[in-house]
Coordinates of C-alpha atoms in Angstrom, one line a residue:
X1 CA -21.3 -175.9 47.2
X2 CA -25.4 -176.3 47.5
X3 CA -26.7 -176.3 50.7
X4 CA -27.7 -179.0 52.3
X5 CA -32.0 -178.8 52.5
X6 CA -33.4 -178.7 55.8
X7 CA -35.5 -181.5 56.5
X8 CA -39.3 -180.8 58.1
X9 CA -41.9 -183.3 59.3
X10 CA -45.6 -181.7 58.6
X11 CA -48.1 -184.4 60.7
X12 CA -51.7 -184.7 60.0
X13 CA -54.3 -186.4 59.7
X14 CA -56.1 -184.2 56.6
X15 CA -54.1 -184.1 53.5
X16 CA -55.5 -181.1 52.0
X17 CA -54.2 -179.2 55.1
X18 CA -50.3 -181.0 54.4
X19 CA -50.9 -179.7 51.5
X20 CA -51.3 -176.3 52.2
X21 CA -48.4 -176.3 54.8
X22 CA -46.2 -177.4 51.7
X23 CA -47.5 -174.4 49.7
X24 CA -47.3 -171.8 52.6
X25 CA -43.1 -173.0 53.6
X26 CA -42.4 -173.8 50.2
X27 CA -38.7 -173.3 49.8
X28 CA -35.6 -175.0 48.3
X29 CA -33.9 -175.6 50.8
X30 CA -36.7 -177.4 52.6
X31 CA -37.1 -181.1 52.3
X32 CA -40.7 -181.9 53.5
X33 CA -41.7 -185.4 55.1
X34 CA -45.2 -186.1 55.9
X35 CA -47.2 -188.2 58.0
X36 CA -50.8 -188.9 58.3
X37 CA -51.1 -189.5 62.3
X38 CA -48.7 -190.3 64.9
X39 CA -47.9 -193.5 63.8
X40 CA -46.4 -192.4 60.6
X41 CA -45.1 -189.7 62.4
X42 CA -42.8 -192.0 64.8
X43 CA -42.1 -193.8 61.7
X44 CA -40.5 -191.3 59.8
X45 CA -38.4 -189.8 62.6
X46 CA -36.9 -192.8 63.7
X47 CA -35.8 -193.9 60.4
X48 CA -34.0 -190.0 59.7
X49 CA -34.4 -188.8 63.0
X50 CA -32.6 -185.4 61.8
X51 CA -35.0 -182.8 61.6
X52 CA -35.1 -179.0 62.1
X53 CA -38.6 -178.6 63.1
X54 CA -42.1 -180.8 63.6
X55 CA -45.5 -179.6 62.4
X56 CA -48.2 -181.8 64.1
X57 CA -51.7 -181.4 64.0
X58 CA -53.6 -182.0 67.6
X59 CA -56.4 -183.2 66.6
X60 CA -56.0 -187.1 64.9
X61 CA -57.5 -190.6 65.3
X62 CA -55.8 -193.6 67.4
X63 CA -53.1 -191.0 68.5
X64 CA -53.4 -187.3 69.0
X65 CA -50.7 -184.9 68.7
X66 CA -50.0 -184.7 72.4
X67 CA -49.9 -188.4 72.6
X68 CA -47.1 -188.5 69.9
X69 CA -45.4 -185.3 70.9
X70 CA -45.0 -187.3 74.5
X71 CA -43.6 -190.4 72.8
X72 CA -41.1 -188.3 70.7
X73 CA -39.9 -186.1 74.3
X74 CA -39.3 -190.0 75.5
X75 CA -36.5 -191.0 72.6
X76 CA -33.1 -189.8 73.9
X77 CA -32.4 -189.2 70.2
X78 CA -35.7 -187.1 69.2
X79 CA -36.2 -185.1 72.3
X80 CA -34.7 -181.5 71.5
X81 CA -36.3 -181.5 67.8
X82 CA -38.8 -178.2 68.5
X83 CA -42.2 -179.0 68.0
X84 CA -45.3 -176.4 66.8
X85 CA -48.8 -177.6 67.5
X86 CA -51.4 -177.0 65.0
X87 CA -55.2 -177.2 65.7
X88 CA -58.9 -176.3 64.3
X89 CA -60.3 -175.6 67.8
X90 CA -60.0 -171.8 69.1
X91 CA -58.5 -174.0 72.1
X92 CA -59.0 -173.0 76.1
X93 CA -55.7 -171.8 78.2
X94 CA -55.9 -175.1 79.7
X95 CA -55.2 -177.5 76.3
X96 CA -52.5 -174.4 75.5
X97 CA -50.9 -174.8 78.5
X98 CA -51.1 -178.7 78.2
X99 CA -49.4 -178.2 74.7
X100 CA -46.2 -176.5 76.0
X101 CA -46.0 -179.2 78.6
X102 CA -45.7 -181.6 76.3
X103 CA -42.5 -179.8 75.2
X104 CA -44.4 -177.8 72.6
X105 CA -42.4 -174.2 71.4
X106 CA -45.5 -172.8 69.7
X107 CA -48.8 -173.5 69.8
X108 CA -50.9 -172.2 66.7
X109 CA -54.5 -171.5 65.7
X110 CA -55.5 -172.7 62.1
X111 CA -56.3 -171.0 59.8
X112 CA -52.8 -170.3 60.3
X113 CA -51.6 -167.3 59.0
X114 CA -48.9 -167.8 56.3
X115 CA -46.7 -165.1 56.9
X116 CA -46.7 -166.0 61.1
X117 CA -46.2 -169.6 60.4
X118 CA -43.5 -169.2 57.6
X119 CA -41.6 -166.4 60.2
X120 CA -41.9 -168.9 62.8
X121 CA -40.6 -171.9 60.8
X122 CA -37.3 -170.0 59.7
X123 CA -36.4 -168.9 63.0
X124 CA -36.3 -172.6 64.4
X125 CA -34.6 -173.7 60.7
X126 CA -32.2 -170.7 61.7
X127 CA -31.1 -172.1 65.0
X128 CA -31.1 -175.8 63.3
X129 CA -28.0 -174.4 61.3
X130 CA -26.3 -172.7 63.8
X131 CA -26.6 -175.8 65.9
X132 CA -25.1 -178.2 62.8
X133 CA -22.3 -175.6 62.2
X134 CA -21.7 -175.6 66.0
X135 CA -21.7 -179.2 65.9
X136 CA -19.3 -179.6 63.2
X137 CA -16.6 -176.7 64.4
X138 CA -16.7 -178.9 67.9
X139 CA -15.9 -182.1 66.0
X140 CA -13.8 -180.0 64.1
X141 CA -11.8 -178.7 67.1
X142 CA -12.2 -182.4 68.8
X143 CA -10.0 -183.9 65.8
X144 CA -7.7 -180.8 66.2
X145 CA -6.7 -181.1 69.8
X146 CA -6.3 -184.9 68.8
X147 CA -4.0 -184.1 66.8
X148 CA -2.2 -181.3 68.9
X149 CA -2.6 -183.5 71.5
X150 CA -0.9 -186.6 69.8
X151 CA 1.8 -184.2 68.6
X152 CA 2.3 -182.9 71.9
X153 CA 3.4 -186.0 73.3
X154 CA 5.5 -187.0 70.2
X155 CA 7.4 -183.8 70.9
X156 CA 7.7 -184.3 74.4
X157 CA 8.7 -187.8 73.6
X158 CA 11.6 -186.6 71.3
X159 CA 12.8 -183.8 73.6
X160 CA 13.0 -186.5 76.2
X161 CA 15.2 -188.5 74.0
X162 CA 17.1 -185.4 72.7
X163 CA 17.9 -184.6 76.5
X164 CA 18.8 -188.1 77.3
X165 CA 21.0 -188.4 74.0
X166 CA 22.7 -184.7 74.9
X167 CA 23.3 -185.9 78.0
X168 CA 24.8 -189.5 77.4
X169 CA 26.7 -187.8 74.6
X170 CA 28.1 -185.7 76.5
X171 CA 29.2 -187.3 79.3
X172 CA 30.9 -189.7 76.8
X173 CA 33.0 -186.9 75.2
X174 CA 34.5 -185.4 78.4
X175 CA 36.5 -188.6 78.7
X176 CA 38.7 -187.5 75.0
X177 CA 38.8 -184.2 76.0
X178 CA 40.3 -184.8 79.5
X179 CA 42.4 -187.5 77.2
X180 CA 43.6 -184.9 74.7
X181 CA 44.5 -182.2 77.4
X182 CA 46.5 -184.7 78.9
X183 CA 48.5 -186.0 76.3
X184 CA 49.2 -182.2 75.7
X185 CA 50.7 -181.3 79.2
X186 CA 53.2 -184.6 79.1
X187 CA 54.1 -183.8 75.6
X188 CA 54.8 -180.4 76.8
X189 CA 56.8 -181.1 79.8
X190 CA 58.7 -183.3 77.5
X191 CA 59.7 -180.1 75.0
X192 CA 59.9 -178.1 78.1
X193 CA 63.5 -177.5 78.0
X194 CA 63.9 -176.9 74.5
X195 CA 61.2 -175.4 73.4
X196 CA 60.2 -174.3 70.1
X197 CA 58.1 -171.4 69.6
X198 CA 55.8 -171.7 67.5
X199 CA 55.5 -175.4 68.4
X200 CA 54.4 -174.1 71.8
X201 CA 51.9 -171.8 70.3
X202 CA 50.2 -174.3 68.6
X203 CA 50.4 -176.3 71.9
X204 CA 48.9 -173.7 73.2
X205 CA 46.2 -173.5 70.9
X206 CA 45.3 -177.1 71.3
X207 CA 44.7 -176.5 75.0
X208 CA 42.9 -173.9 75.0
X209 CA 40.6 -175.4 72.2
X210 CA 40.3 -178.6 74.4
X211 CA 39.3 -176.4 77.6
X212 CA 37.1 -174.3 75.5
X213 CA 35.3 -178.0 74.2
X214 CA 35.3 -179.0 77.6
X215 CA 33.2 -176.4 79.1
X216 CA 31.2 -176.7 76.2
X217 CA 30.4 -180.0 77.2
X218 CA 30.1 -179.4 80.9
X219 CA 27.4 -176.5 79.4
X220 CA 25.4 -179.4 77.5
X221 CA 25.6 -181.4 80.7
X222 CA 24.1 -178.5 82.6
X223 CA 21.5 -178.2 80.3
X224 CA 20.7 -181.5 79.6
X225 CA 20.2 -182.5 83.1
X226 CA 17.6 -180.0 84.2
X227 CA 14.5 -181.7 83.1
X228 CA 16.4 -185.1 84.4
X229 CA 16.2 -183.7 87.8
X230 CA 13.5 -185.7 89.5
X231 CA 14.2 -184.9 93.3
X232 CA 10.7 -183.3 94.8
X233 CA 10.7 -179.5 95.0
X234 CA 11.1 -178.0 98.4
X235 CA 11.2 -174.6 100.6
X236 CA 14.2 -172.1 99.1
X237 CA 15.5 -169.0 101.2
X238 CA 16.7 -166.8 98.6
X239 CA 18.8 -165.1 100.8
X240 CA 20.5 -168.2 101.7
X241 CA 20.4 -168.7 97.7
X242 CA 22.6 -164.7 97.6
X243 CA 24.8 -165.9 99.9
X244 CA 25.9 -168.9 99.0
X245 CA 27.0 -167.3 95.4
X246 CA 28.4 -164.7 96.9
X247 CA 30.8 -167.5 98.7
X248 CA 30.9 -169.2 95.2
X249 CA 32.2 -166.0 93.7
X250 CA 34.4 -164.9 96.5
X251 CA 37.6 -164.5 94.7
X252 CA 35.9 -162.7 91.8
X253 CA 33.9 -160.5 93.8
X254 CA 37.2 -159.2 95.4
X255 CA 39.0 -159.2 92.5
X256 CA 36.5 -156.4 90.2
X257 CA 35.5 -154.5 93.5
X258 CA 31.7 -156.2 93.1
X259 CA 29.4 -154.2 94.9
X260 CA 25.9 -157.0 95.3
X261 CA 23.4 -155.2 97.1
X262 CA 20.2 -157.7 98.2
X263 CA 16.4 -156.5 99.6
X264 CA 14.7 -158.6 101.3
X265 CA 14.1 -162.2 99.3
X266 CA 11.6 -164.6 99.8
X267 CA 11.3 -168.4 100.2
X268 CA 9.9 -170.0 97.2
X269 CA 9.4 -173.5 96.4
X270 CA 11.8 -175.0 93.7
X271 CA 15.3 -176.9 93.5
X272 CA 17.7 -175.3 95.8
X273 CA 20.7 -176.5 93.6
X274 CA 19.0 -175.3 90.4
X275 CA 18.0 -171.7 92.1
X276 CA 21.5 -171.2 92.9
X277 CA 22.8 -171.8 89.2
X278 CA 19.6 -169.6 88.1
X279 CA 21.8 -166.5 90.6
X280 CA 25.0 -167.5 89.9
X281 CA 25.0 -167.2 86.2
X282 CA 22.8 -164.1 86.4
X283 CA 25.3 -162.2 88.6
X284 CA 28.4 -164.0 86.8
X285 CA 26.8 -162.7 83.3
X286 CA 26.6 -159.1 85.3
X287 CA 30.5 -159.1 86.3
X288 CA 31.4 -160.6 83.0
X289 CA 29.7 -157.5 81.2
X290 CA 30.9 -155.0 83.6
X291 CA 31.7 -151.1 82.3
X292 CA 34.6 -149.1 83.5
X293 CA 33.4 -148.8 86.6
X294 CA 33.1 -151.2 89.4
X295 CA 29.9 -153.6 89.1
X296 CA 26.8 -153.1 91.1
X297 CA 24.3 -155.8 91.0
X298 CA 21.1 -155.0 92.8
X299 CA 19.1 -157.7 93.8
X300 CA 15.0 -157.8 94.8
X301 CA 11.9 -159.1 94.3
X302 CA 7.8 -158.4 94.9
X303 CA 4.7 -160.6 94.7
X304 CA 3.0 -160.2 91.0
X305 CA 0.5 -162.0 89.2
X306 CA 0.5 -165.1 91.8
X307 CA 4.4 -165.3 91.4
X308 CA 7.4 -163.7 92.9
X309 CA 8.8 -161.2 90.9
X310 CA 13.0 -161.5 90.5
X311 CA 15.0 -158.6 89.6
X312 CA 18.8 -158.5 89.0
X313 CA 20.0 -155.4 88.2
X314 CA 23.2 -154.3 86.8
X315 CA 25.3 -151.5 85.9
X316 CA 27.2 -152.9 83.1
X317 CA 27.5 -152.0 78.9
X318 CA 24.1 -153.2 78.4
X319 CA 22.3 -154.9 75.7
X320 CA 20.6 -153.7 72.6
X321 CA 16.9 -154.4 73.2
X322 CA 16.2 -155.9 69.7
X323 CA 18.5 -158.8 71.1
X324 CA 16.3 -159.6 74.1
X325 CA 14.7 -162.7 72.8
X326 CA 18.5 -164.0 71.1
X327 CA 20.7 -163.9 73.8
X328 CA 18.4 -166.5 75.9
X329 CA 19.0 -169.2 72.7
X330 CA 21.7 -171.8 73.2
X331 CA 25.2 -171.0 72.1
X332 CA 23.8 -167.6 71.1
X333 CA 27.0 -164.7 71.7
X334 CA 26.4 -161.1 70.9
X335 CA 30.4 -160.4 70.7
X336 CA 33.7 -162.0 69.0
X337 CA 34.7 -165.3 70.2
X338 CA 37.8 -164.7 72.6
X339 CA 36.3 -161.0 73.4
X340 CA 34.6 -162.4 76.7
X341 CA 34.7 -166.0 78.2
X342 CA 31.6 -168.3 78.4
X343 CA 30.3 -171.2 76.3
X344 CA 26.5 -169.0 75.1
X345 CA 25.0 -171.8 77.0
X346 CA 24.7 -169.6 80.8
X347 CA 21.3 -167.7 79.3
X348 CA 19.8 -170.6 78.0
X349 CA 20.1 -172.7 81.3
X350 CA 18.4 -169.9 83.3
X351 CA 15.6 -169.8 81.1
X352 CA 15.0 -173.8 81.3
X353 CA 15.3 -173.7 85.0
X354 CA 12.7 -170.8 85.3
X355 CA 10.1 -172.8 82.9
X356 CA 10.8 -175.4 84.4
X357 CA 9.1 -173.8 87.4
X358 CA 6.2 -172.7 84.9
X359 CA 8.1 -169.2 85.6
X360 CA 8.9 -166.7 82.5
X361 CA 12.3 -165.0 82.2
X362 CA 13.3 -161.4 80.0
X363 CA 15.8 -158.4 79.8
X364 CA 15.1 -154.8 79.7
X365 CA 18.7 -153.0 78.8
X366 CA 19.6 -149.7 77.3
X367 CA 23.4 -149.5 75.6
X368 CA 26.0 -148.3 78.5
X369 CA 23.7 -147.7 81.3
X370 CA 23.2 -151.7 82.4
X371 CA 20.9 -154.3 81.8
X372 CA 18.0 -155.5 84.0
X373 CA 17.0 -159.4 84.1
X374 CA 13.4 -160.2 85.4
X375 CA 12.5 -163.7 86.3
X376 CA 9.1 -165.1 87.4
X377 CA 8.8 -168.1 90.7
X378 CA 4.6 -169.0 90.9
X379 CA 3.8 -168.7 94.4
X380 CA 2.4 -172.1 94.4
X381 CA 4.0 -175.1 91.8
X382 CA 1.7 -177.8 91.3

């Protein structure tokens, strides 16, 4: 593509000596506009206004170069075009000095000398271009955060009716499912006493399927409804947060011989209710995946980065580490269905409830030895 010329206004009074400026810039990617005194000099710019650099001669009837260099600093539109000062008289300090106030960036002495003049002239034309490309990546990058910006709230518009339609959804289903499971139970306690075998296994089949959907559903519910929550964030003990799982987990703690161990936990600022499903299905997915030996969780956390730091350590079978990002996607399992219970909706939860709280959420595991999950709580959520 050809360049665009530069445009340059050459002012003055003497057109032997525009004349000679043409000669001395000459180039083709120049475009020269000239002007015979200030008048045409305020002519020209306000009809292209555009211009890399102005040439003016000081010394010119009805209006001098100073006069029309003060009238171009005036126009909101002119003002920052750079301006060189040309004149015949070996000038005092005091008309230099006068030049530069009136917004002059050169002041020169004719004869000028061609190869000062032309090295002068390219470095303004120089920073003309950079200027123009600046100009046009900032427009460019103006029509781009439109853009993401218009896209932004298109997505959050969809995921806000995605949430609303999982949640509705749903809700709707649970009333077949508890339907379905019912109509099972009275049909079976009508067989009861002369049963059939493999009628009952497929009975069987049916209800487990149904509680299986179920807690699917309850899952979606779960995970629907976190960015529904619209009750203000308040002060959290963790430790209150620990115990109150531990009581939710009683039974099951006692049952596999769970050994939680807890430092010293701070009081963050979140959703108490959503903190203590971010625990419980931390420490549940740490008994769930429990080696031969009995569990031990290990609970702490540290100030990092303007956030608390969570860890939940376990001593379980462990994860392979190429998995770290997968097992935090909905209805992602890394084993059989049937091998271990759970919907592959518990992971995904915690990680929308810890962004949700601008927080970030991994795993660092090795195979055997136990798996440790890190959360992040900011300090302070604006």
């Amino acid at each position: 593509m050809t360049e665009q010329a530069v445009k340059i206004l050459l002012v003055d009074d003497r057109q032997e000596d525009l004349l000679a400026l043409e000669v001395v810039l000459s180039n083709e990617n120049y475009e020269f506009y000239k002007g015979n005194s200030g008048r045409d000099a305020l002519r020209i710019l306000l009809k292209e206004q555009d211009f890399a650099i102005i040439l003016i001669d000081i010394q010119m009837p009805l209006m001098d170069g100073f006069e029309t260099a003060t009238l171009i600093r005036e126009n909101e539109k002119l003002k920052n075009i750079p301006i060189i000062f040309l004149t015949a008289n070996n000038d005092s300090q005091d008309n230099i000095f006068k030049g530069y106030q009136k917004g002059a960036v050169d002041y020169l002495i004719k004869p000028v000398v061609p190869e000062i003049l032309t090295a002068k002239v390219s470095v303004f034309v120089d920073l003309y271009k950079k200027n123009r490309e600046l100009i046009a990546q900032k427009q460019s990058l103006t029509g781009l955060y439109r853009e993401l910006a218009q896209r932004s709230e298109e997505l959050a518009r969809s995921n806000k009716e995605l949430e609303k339609f999982a949640y509705v959804a749903s809700h709707d289903m649970q009333e077949p499912i508890r339907t379905m499971v019912s109509f099972i139970q009275l049909l079976e306690l009508k067989i009861k006493n002369n049963p059939d075998e493999e009628t009952k296994q497929y009975m069987d089949f049916v209800v487990s399927a149904s509680h299986r959907m179920r807690d699917l559903i309850t899952g979606l519910l779960q995970y629907a409804r976190i960015n529904r929550e619209e009750k203000p964030f308040e002060e959290v003990d963790c430790k209150d947060v620990v115990n109150e799982v531990i009581e939710n987990l009683h039974s099951r703690i006692l049952e596999e011989k769970v050994i939680i161990e807890a430092d010293s936990l701070p009081v963050i600022t979140a959703d108490y209710v959503q903190i203590v499903q971010l625990f419980q299905n931390l420490i549940v997915n740490a008994i769930k995946f429990r080696s031969k030996n009995s569990p031990v969780i290990k609970i702490s956390s540290r100030k990092a980065d303007g956030s608390y730091l969570f860890s939940i350590e376990d001593n379980g079978i462990g994860i392979e580490q190429k998995h770290a990002d997968r097992i935090f996607e909905i209805f992602q399992r890394l084993h059989p269905l049937g091998e271990y219970d759970g919907t592959g909706i518990g992971l995904a939860i915690c990680k929308k409830i810890v962004e949700r709280f601008k927080g970030k959420i991994w795993m660092e595991s090795v195979r055997e030895k136990g798996t440790t999950f890190y959360f992040t709580i900011p300090l302070s959520i604006n």
